XYZ file of C-alpha atoms in Angstrom:
679
model
C 10.978 -34.329 15.341
C 12.739 -33.489 18.592
C 10.337 -33.927 21.515
C 9.276 -30.696 23.185
C 10.464 -29.690 26.608
C 8.605 -30.884 29.681
C 7.029 -27.470 30.440
C 5.364 -27.543 27.026
C 4.083 -31.069 27.699
C 2.736 -30.248 31.138
C 0.685 -27.468 29.665
C -1.403 -29.933 27.721
C -1.425 -33.234 29.661
C -4.758 -34.121 28.055
C -2.651 -35.627 25.267
C -0.868 -38.986 25.458
C 2.808 -38.471 24.560
C 3.799 -42.115 25.098
C 4.373 -44.682 22.398
C 5.271 -43.933 18.802
C 3.232 -40.749 18.498
C 4.150 -38.112 15.962
C 4.393 -34.529 17.197
C 2.903 -31.787 15.064
C 4.363 -28.274 15.420
C 2.021 -25.302 15.826
C 3.396 -21.773 15.811
C 3.011 -20.188 19.247
C 1.481 -23.263 20.904
C 2.313 -26.648 22.430
C 3.077 -29.595 20.152
C 0.135 -31.748 19.126
C 0.094 -35.550 19.163
C -1.115 -37.048 15.869
C -3.079 -39.106 15.575
C -5.032 -38.316 18.735
C -4.995 -41.258 21.160
C -7.426 -39.864 23.753
C -11.185 -40.442 24.017
C -13.392 -39.124 21.179
C -14.632 -36.124 23.157
C -11.116 -35.009 24.087
C -9.941 -35.491 20.500
C -12.800 -33.324 19.201
C -11.964 -30.698 21.805
C -8.269 -30.728 20.855
C -9.202 -30.208 17.215
C -11.117 -27.077 18.210
C -8.250 -25.868 20.416
C -5.534 -26.175 17.788
C -7.602 -24.965 14.839
C -8.760 -21.912 16.838
C -5.176 -21.113 17.798
C -3.876 -21.492 14.242
C -6.584 -19.179 12.956
C -5.794 -16.716 15.724
C -2.144 -16.561 14.660
C -3.284 -16.067 11.063
C -5.597 -13.258 12.141
C -2.748 -11.561 14.014
C -0.662 -11.807 10.861
C -3.492 -10.091 8.984
C -3.720 -7.505 11.778
C -0.064 -6.559 11.504
C -0.119 -6.751 7.704
C -3.002 -4.260 7.779
C -1.047 -1.869 9.998
C 2.070 -2.122 7.838
C -0.005 -1.688 4.682
C -1.630 1.487 6.034
C 1.780 2.876 6.971
C 3.191 2.020 3.542
C 0.358 3.764 1.690
C 0.495 6.723 4.085
C 4.244 7.093 3.641
C 4.039 6.907 -0.170
C 1.210 9.459 -0.354
C 3.073 11.758 2.003
C 6.198 11.629 -0.142
C 4.188 12.233 -3.289
C 2.434 15.166 -1.656
C 5.736 16.601 -0.403
C 7.183 16.575 -3.907
C 4.706 19.218 -5.006
C 3.678 20.678 -1.706
C 5.950 23.719 -1.792
C 4.706 25.106 -5.092
C 2.842 28.361 -4.703
C -0.752 28.245 -5.767
C -0.701 31.925 -6.692
C 1.479 33.872 -9.082
C 3.862 36.083 -7.106
C 3.608 39.830 -7.769
C 5.905 41.543 -10.210
C 8.674 43.834 -8.979
C 6.622 46.938 -9.635
C 3.755 45.382 -7.675
C 6.074 44.706 -4.740
C 7.094 48.331 -4.798
C 3.464 49.350 -4.509
C 3.485 47.995 -0.973
C 5.557 50.940 0.170
C 2.891 53.388 -1.016
C -0.115 51.436 0.178
C -1.488 50.820 -3.309
C -3.620 47.764 -4.013
C -1.863 44.746 -5.420
C -3.463 41.977 -7.445
C -2.379 38.373 -7.607
C -3.730 35.807 -10.017
C -4.415 32.292 -8.833
C -2.834 29.345 -10.548
C -5.200 26.813 -12.034
C -5.884 23.876 -9.712
C -6.661 20.429 -11.088
C -9.872 18.621 -10.260
C -8.001 15.903 -8.389
C -6.242 18.449 -6.153
C -9.524 20.279 -5.637
C -11.233 17.019 -4.690
C -8.470 16.163 -2.202
C -8.761 19.548 -0.533
C -12.543 19.347 -0.440
C -12.355 15.882 1.073
C -9.885 17.096 3.693
C -12.143 20.012 4.608
C -15.134 17.688 4.969
C -13.133 15.338 7.168
C -11.995 18.164 9.421
C -15.521 19.542 9.708
C -16.829 16.310 11.213
C -13.761 14.723 12.825
C -11.564 17.550 14.154
C -14.067 18.738 16.739
C -14.187 17.314 20.260
C -17.950 17.799 20.607
C -19.655 14.639 21.758
C -16.408 13.200 23.129
C -16.768 12.104 26.758
C -13.871 14.142 28.154
C -13.772 12.489 31.620
C -13.128 9.201 29.797
C -11.118 10.171 26.715
C -9.695 13.593 27.648
C -9.161 16.536 25.277
C -9.079 14.577 22.036
C -10.748 14.806 18.654
C -13.536 12.736 17.189
C -10.986 11.311 14.763
C -8.873 9.909 17.586
C -11.916 8.334 19.208
C -13.039 6.962 15.833
C -9.641 5.321 15.270
C -9.871 3.798 18.757
C -13.374 2.458 18.062
C -12.230 0.960 14.768
C -9.343 -0.752 16.563
C -11.632 -2.077 19.287
C -14.146 -3.312 16.713
C -11.389 -4.954 14.670
C -10.019 -6.750 17.740
C -13.519 -7.755 18.871
C -14.147 -9.485 15.557
C -10.850 -11.408 15.778
C -11.710 -12.362 19.357
C -14.753 -14.405 18.393
C -14.427 -15.563 14.775
C -12.811 -18.830 13.742
C -13.736 -20.738 16.911
C -16.105 -23.702 16.955
C -18.341 -23.240 19.987
C -19.488 -26.370 21.774
C -19.322 -28.557 24.894
C -17.739 -31.982 25.363
C -18.170 -34.252 28.409
C -15.094 -36.449 28.762
C -13.965 -39.099 31.273
C -11.137 -38.517 33.747
C -8.390 -41.119 33.904
C -8.073 -42.868 37.256
C -11.407 -41.512 38.515
C -14.850 -43.142 38.985
C -17.095 -43.136 35.961
C -19.346 -40.395 37.355
C -16.417 -37.964 37.543
C -16.390 -36.127 34.225
C -14.594 -33.152 32.722
C -16.658 -30.482 31.009
C -14.699 -29.168 28.077
C -16.064 -26.058 26.337
C -14.910 -23.471 23.851
C -14.139 -21.159 26.767
C -10.561 -22.488 26.784
C -9.868 -21.797 23.073
C -11.535 -18.388 23.426
C -9.369 -17.504 26.449
C -6.286 -18.581 24.473
C -7.351 -16.412 21.534
C -7.774 -13.290 23.620
C -4.407 -13.979 25.234
C -2.783 -14.140 21.789
C -4.358 -10.768 20.970
C -2.848 -9.264 24.121
C 0.589 -10.558 23.131
C 0.219 -9.208 19.588
C -0.762 -5.734 20.842
C 2.308 -5.377 23.076
C 4.759 -4.257 20.349
C 2.102 -1.866 18.998
C 1.797 -0.279 22.427
C 5.571 0.221 22.604
C 5.662 1.557 19.038
C 3.002 4.141 19.877
C 4.960 5.340 22.932
C 8.377 5.732 21.295
C 9.911 9.189 21.325
C 12.248 8.168 18.500
C 9.097 7.313 16.610
C 9.172 5.218 13.463
C 5.506 6.137 13.032
C 6.346 9.857 12.984
C 9.129 9.251 10.482
C 6.673 7.561 8.102
C 3.527 9.603 8.657
C 4.848 13.020 9.674
C 2.506 12.971 12.683
C 4.237 14.111 15.926
C 4.969 11.308 18.372
C 2.844 13.046 20.999
C -0.259 12.457 18.870
C 0.125 8.700 19.317
C 0.051 8.822 23.124
C -3.748 8.651 23.214
C -3.719 5.335 21.348
C -0.794 4.115 23.480
C -2.785 4.650 26.666
C -5.889 2.986 25.295
C -3.925 0.076 23.857
C -2.718 -0.460 27.420
C -6.322 -0.431 28.660
C -7.252 -3.000 26.012
C -4.328 -5.276 26.905
C -5.344 -5.137 30.574
C -8.951 -6.075 29.793
C -7.803 -8.889 27.515
C -5.436 -10.229 30.175
C -8.140 -10.171 32.831
C -10.584 -12.002 30.547
C -7.878 -14.533 29.627
C -7.211 -15.153 33.329
C -10.899 -15.422 34.243
C -11.464 -17.876 31.399
C -8.760 -20.284 32.529
C -9.642 -19.938 36.212
C -13.196 -21.027 35.374
C -11.898 -23.934 33.257
C -9.337 -25.223 35.747
C -11.190 -24.483 38.991
C -14.766 -25.198 37.933
C -15.087 -27.287 34.773
C -12.204 -29.738 35.276
C -12.443 -32.399 37.993
C -11.741 -33.572 40.628
C -11.744 -30.435 42.787
C -9.393 -29.013 44.048
C -6.703 -31.373 42.774
C -6.850 -30.119 39.188
C -6.586 -26.477 40.238
C -3.717 -27.132 42.661
C -1.767 -28.975 39.970
C -2.461 -26.238 37.458
C -1.458 -23.245 39.588
C 1.736 -25.017 40.699
C 3.103 -25.017 37.167
C 5.692 -22.309 36.416
C 3.854 -20.934 33.389
C 0.698 -20.388 35.474
C 2.624 -18.631 38.229
C 4.362 -16.398 35.705
C 0.926 -15.543 34.349
C -0.175 -14.368 37.785
C 2.993 -12.291 38.152
C 2.456 -10.731 34.708
C -1.137 -9.778 35.533
C -0.112 -8.166 38.834
C 2.579 -6.146 37.035
C 0.109 -5.098 34.351
C -2.347 -3.856 36.971
C 0.461 -1.868 38.626
C 1.358 -0.378 35.241
C -2.244 0.639 34.709
C -2.706 2.152 38.171
C 0.595 4.027 37.901
C -0.450 5.582 34.581
C -3.698 7.069 35.919
C -3.763 10.866 36.084
C -4.731 10.632 39.752
C -1.569 8.635 40.502
C 0.724 10.834 38.384
C -0.499 13.997 40.106
C 0.371 12.527 43.499
C 3.657 10.794 42.699
C 5.043 13.159 40.084
C 5.674 12.678 36.390
C 9.309 11.624 36.749
C 8.445 8.847 39.203
C 5.718 7.661 36.850
C 8.053 7.669 33.846
C 10.831 5.676 35.475
C 8.480 3.266 37.251
C 6.619 2.757 33.977
C 9.845 1.803 32.159
C 10.939 -0.655 34.839
C 7.536 -2.292 35.284
C 7.044 -2.582 31.516
C 10.331 -4.419 31.008
C 9.712 -6.760 33.949
C 6.182 -7.361 32.658
C 7.485 -8.404 29.238
C 9.891 -10.796 30.943
C 7.016 -12.252 32.969
C 4.795 -12.848 29.944
C 7.703 -14.561 28.176
C 7.963 -16.804 31.235
C 4.205 -17.378 31.047
C 4.209 -18.592 27.442
C 7.547 -18.341 25.688
C 6.156 -19.788 22.445
C 4.620 -16.347 21.780
C 7.803 -14.375 22.332
C 7.753 -13.684 18.588
C 5.497 -10.759 19.557
C 7.492 -9.695 22.614
C 11.070 -9.690 21.336
C 10.242 -7.021 18.697
C 8.760 -4.919 21.500
C 11.979 -5.183 23.497
C 14.011 -4.323 20.411
C 11.865 -1.236 19.766
C 12.305 -0.096 23.362
C 16.086 -0.524 23.364
C 16.392 1.184 19.965
C 14.369 4.110 21.302
C 16.520 4.445 24.430
C 19.770 3.991 22.526
C 18.793 6.622 19.968
C 18.152 9.105 22.771
C 21.635 8.529 24.184
C 23.162 8.859 20.729
C 21.311 12.137 20.123
C 22.600 13.559 23.403
C 26.153 12.406 22.703
C 26.135 13.950 19.229
C 24.987 17.277 20.659
C 27.427 17.492 23.563
C 30.509 15.426 22.761
C 33.269 17.363 21.040
C 36.166 19.740 21.529
C 35.927 21.880 24.684
C 37.904 25.115 24.087
C 37.919 26.174 27.741
C 39.544 22.887 28.767
C 41.584 22.192 25.638
C 40.326 18.645 25.296
C 37.707 16.481 23.618
C 34.888 15.315 25.849
C 31.286 15.707 26.984
C 30.215 19.183 28.054
C 26.864 20.716 28.918
C 25.733 23.971 27.365
C 26.037 27.014 29.636
C 22.801 28.980 29.513
C 22.518 32.605 30.597
C 19.517 33.051 32.829
C 16.895 35.733 33.352
C 14.238 35.633 36.017
C 10.790 37.174 36.504
C 9.203 36.868 39.914
C 5.519 35.886 39.872
C 4.270 34.440 43.141
C 0.695 34.321 41.901
C 1.091 32.289 38.717
C 4.581 30.827 38.997
C 8.020 32.350 38.446
C 9.308 32.545 34.886
C 12.859 31.733 33.738
C 14.451 32.488 30.381
C 17.494 30.534 29.166
C 19.750 31.738 26.324
C 22.815 29.997 24.929
C 24.587 29.254 21.661
C 25.384 25.652 20.816
C 27.322 24.068 17.919
C 24.843 21.964 15.946
C 22.654 21.909 12.874
C 19.572 24.081 12.897
C 16.373 22.300 13.851
C 13.019 22.704 12.129
C 10.524 25.331 13.208
C 8.086 23.743 15.652
C 10.428 21.056 16.950
C 11.277 20.828 20.644
C 14.102 19.618 22.866
C 14.185 17.774 26.153
C 16.259 19.795 28.629
C 18.065 18.337 31.618
C 19.052 20.860 34.302
C 22.028 19.148 35.878
C 22.147 21.421 38.932
C 18.758 20.037 39.876
C 18.914 16.393 38.775
C 20.632 14.496 35.987
C 17.793 11.946 35.972
C 15.056 14.302 34.824
C 14.373 16.069 31.548
C 11.420 18.084 30.298
C 10.252 19.132 26.809
C 10.548 22.790 25.802
C 10.065 24.528 22.465
C 12.831 27.011 21.572
C 11.490 30.469 20.846
C 14.561 31.420 18.805
C 14.545 31.233 15.021
C 16.662 28.199 14.050
C 19.503 29.413 11.859
C 23.226 28.658 11.952
C 25.701 31.495 12.224
C 29.046 31.601 10.430
C 30.646 29.451 13.139
C 28.167 26.587 12.893
C 26.355 27.426 16.127
C 22.649 27.986 16.712
C 21.117 30.199 19.379
C 18.724 28.533 21.814
C 16.203 30.525 23.850
C 13.620 28.984 26.172
C 10.873 30.262 28.440
C 9.610 28.104 31.289
C 7.169 28.735 34.088
C 8.019 27.197 37.463
C 4.888 25.585 38.848
C 6.353 22.615 40.685
C 8.826 19.762 40.564
C 12.018 20.226 38.585
C 11.090 23.621 37.113
C 10.380 25.031 40.570
C 13.723 23.667 41.780
C 15.451 25.341 38.824
C 13.712 28.653 39.548
C 15.014 28.561 43.125
C 18.566 27.856 41.887
C 18.300 30.694 39.372
C 16.964 33.101 41.976
C 19.843 32.323 44.342
C 22.412 32.712 41.554
C 21.017 36.050 40.440
C 20.962 37.313 44.007
C 24.599 36.283 44.450
C 25.649 37.844 41.158
C 23.902 41.098 42.065
C 25.581 41.348 45.471
C 29.006 40.591 44.012
C 28.448 42.626 40.822
C 29.471 39.563 38.857
C 28.742 38.685 35.247
C 25.398 37.244 34.159
C 25.071 33.869 35.902
C 24.688 30.668 33.916
C 23.360 27.166 34.489
C 24.429 23.941 32.725
C 21.886 22.372 30.382
C 21.992 19.010 28.571
C 19.953 18.789 25.370
C 18.189 15.852 23.811
C 16.495 16.237 20.461
C 15.157 17.757 18.380
C 11.788 16.003 18.398
C 8.557 16.624 16.555
C 7.865 17.713 13.008
C 8.208 20.964 11.101
C 5.081 23.084 11.423
C 5.907 25.191 8.359
C 5.671 22.208 6.012
C 2.902 22.885 3.509
C 2.548 26.555 4.490
C 2.792 27.823 0.924
C 2.677 31.569 0.093
C -1.077 31.459 -0.460
C -1.846 30.127 3.045
C -3.131 32.691 5.546
C -1.766 32.267 9.064
C -3.432 32.873 12.425
C -1.365 32.198 15.568
C -3.046 31.954 18.978
C -0.923 31.445 22.084
C -1.560 31.349 25.791
C 1.222 32.285 28.224
C 4.497 30.496 27.529
C 2.850 28.952 24.465
C 4.190 32.011 22.611
C 7.433 30.058 22.119
C 5.613 27.713 19.731
C 4.413 30.388 17.301
C 7.105 33.097 17.448
C 9.692 31.205 15.347
C 6.976 30.384 12.810
C 5.993 34.021 12.368
C 9.594 35.199 12.085
C 10.290 32.467 9.547
C 7.296 33.486 7.427
C 7.957 37.212 7.622
C 11.604 36.814 6.678
C 10.569 35.227 3.385
C 11.284 37.788 0.658
C 8.802 36.101 -1.668
C 5.924 36.331 0.769
C 2.564 36.781 -0.935
C 1.410 40.375 -0.229
C -2.200 39.195 -0.149
C -1.491 36.759 2.698
C -3.186 37.592 5.981
C -1.083 37.057 9.138
C -2.200 37.668 12.713
C -0.925 36.890 16.232
C -3.170 36.685 19.288
C -1.351 36.256 22.605
C -3.070 35.910 25.976
C -0.820 36.569 28.993
C -1.396 36.804 32.723
C 0.297 40.169 33.272
C 1.199 43.038 30.955
C 4.863 42.788 31.987
C 4.980 39.197 30.677
C 5.796 40.597 27.256
C 9.301 41.219 28.630
C 10.018 37.469 28.340
C 10.307 37.798 24.581
C 10.811 41.535 24.089
C 13.700 41.192 21.560
C 11.740 38.706 19.460
C 8.559 40.808 19.637
C 10.483 43.881 18.511
C 11.844 41.967 15.521
C 8.353 40.677 14.800
C 6.954 44.220 14.759
C 9.735 45.355 12.448
C 9.291 42.475 10.010
C 5.522 42.712 10.168
C 5.514 46.374 9.229
C 5.777 45.584 5.508
C 3.521 42.540 5.591
C 0.445 43.833 7.367
C 0.989 41.720 10.496
C -1.652 42.245 13.179
C -0.610 41.662 16.816
C -3.306 41.462 19.486
C -2.291 41.041 23.119
C -4.772 40.162 25.874
C -3.933 40.578 29.560
C -6.053 38.108 31.520
C -4.961 38.714 35.124
C -8.142 40.610 35.982
C -10.298 37.961 34.308
C -9.253 34.817 36.175
C -6.072 33.260 37.385
C -6.065 29.583 36.603
C -5.518 27.735 33.395
C -8.632 25.739 34.188
C -10.668 28.846 33.398
C -9.732 28.359 29.774
C -12.187 25.485 29.719
C -14.891 28.167 29.728
C -13.752 29.072 26.235
C -14.362 25.511 25.149
C -17.866 25.616 26.610
C -18.615 28.887 24.823
C -17.281 27.471 21.595
C -19.465 24.387 21.924
C -22.563 26.605 21.744
C -21.502 28.264 18.495
C -22.697 26.669 15.297
C -20.689 26.995 12.153
C -18.493 29.684 10.678
C -20.272 32.632 9.142
C -19.697 33.149 5.503
C -21.126 33.176 2.046
C -19.386 33.564 -1.229
C -15.744 34.552 -1.275
C -14.798 38.158 -1.893
C -13.911 38.205 -5.580
C -13.916 40.740 -8.365
C -14.096 37.937 -10.941
C -13.120 34.279 -11.326
C -9.396 34.875 -11.735
C -8.351 38.035 -9.879
C -8.399 38.675 -6.138
C -7.283 41.924 -4.514
C -4.983 42.070 -1.529
C -5.819 44.503 1.254
C -3.810 47.705 1.657
C -0.907 47.364 4.068
C 1.067 49.940 5.976
C 4.772 50.333 5.345
C 5.359 51.962 8.750
C 4.719 49.451 11.525
C 2.848 46.261 12.287
C -0.589 46.840 13.764
C -0.530 46.103 17.504
C -3.124 46.395 20.250
C -3.527 45.413 23.911
C -6.768 44.611 25.700
C -7.928 43.344 29.074
C -9.702 40.031 29.439
C -9.561 36.651 27.768
C -9.785 36.391 24.005
C -12.803 34.539 22.699
C -10.910 32.202 20.382
C -14.130 31.223 18.640
C -14.782 34.813 17.562
C -11.108 35.398 16.764
C -10.943 32.464 14.348
C -14.295 33.177 12.720
C -13.472 36.845 12.143
C -10.067 35.955 10.716
C -11.483 33.430 8.238
C -14.227 35.813 7.150
C -11.613 38.467 6.417
C -9.557 36.207 4.145
C -9.502 37.470 0.561
C -7.855 34.453 -1.059
C -6.241 31.158 -0.201
C -6.717 28.707 2.634
C -6.058 29.292 6.338
C -3.843 27.562 8.854
C -4.408 28.171 12.562
C -1.506 27.535 14.937
C -2.314 27.169 18.612
C -0.423 26.569 21.839
C -1.899 26.893 25.274
C -4.040 25.171 27.929
C -6.121 22.141 26.901
C -9.334 24.146 27.147
C -8.074 26.635 24.585
C -6.928 23.872 22.231
C -10.349 22.214 22.523
C -12.089 25.473 21.643
C -9.792 25.944 18.638
C -10.591 22.458 17.365
C -14.305 23.109 17.553
C -14.297 26.445 15.745
C -11.796 25.324 13.082
C -14.019 22.317 12.412
C -17.003 24.639 11.992
C -15.145 26.869 9.527
C -14.418 24.015 7.112
C -16.760 23.285 4.221
C -15.921 20.669 1.628
C -18.682 21.742 -0.747
C -17.486 25.368 -0.791
C -13.861 24.341 -1.270
C -14.954 22.238 -4.244
C -16.610 25.355 -5.698
C -13.335 27.270 -5.377
C -13.891 29.109 -2.085
C -10.543 28.226 -0.549
C -11.055 30.226 2.620
C -13.249 27.388 3.856
C -10.194 25.125 3.792
C -9.012 25.711 7.380
C -6.436 23.568 9.174
C -5.287 23.487 12.777
C -1.734 22.815 13.954
C -1.420 22.743 17.730
C 1.068 21.885 20.419
C -0.682 19.001 22.191
C 2.177 17.800 24.414
C 0.260 18.774 27.564
C -2.906 16.891 26.651
C -3.935 13.628 28.305
């Protein structure tokens, strides 16, 4: 076998590489001399070192095999579920029954028979949501606005890694002589060294997982259907774990080299002078900087864009440093680099596909930004609001997906996520209309609002056409939120402020369905700061009222300006919700086991009301579920973190696996929320 390089040898000078020794290869570690030619104590110690490392690499193989196995099963089950997920659970009404809607007569729909396996799956899902969807008991200052399920997954991961940290290591102590030193000078060799190596291997193995969890072009989302934003919680905590592991790894070897090995300080000075040790120090410093830069306190003071770019640069340099520290473990790091470059490259490709093509105004092929018409609403108290409208040649995206928008007149180096409020449909020319609402609170959006205000002022003075601003798109990202919303599913949409853009396309999509179940219950609750805020989406709201007239849509608008100004006040809703226990109920409203009656609906106009004050989302959800005549319920929410937390709690309370098993489907309640603003 070819002898290893000198850096590998210097890492383990306890071994004697002279003579006719055979070198034994160990994956991810230094070569081993066989047979051992050192003293008995050192040979016993080396056996522990190499066996512990080999087991550690095996455990990391099991770790990644477990992750891949979970993803494989998840992906297969998702595909199997999708194959039958769009079948209506209820028989659609006959033509004469549809006509009864125009006269307000009652319409009956008969439920399809549901198999015991399907019933069991739904009951199990309801039970899981009841206990795991809520955020009660979660230490929010530590974990943020997350669910019990997210914390449970984190605890399972931590427990799994803790087990692999300690098992498979023989713990002991060996007193060995030191060559060239008096007999009383002894080395104390313990299992601290193998343990420190093990925890270092774990940190290396977690690095590609951390990158995978942070990818916008997410392979995980492609397999599981879970939005990439939902993985950010685990990404952040994987980073915390890697930092703790790296610190423990460093402390372990500092104790070994500076305390247990003799003579002092010669051993330590020789150790820290080696390149791999110095690279380890550099890597730890970079990791600490990464961690400090990702704290909310730091991001609030430096800005999100600075954090994002600094995070990218530091992460790549950190990976280079850990390769320099121990290149034998780059088998874990190279995949991480590949994932990062694939993610970045895919973003560039997406942007190029959206904007590169024939430019009619210039008569050439090239890259061109979309020109968005702008509208502006002045609001010094809560932040100015800007609306962007433009048509762009592309395929229609899925309802619920979002785009990253770059406003080139402000900066080409920044982009922010926005959900289009327009219904995604291609016209006859292959273009799709984009409409966005954004509130300027600071940073790039505030800069854009100032540019828009100046342009509108100039256009007004010169009586020019509607001004425009160039926009570069990247996306779409996220998953469809209408997937699985079959005709029997009742829909409640709750939005706060600009969160209306998340639910409007969903409602229009549902109400445009000619085969919509007449017994379905649909309601929109929108909380806004000022009554004039409805002007942001007046055309869409008018269409919603028109479409909702024949479907019994209920629209409830709450004006909150007189009831508090800051988004932080929405946390009060979460506190109120935490004091509410369960969702009221009893048996479902049925005439018999097979027939359910739909409520009367008006053929004139959708029901609409406006009130002052903040909506109590707990009461809103409970009342909606109690009024359901048949089918399950899906709640869609978009707004401040406090509102989303309150929704999670009340939706969890309204689920009951035992009642779903008995056929009371209204206790099967799911929540779909826009959690991009959560930490």
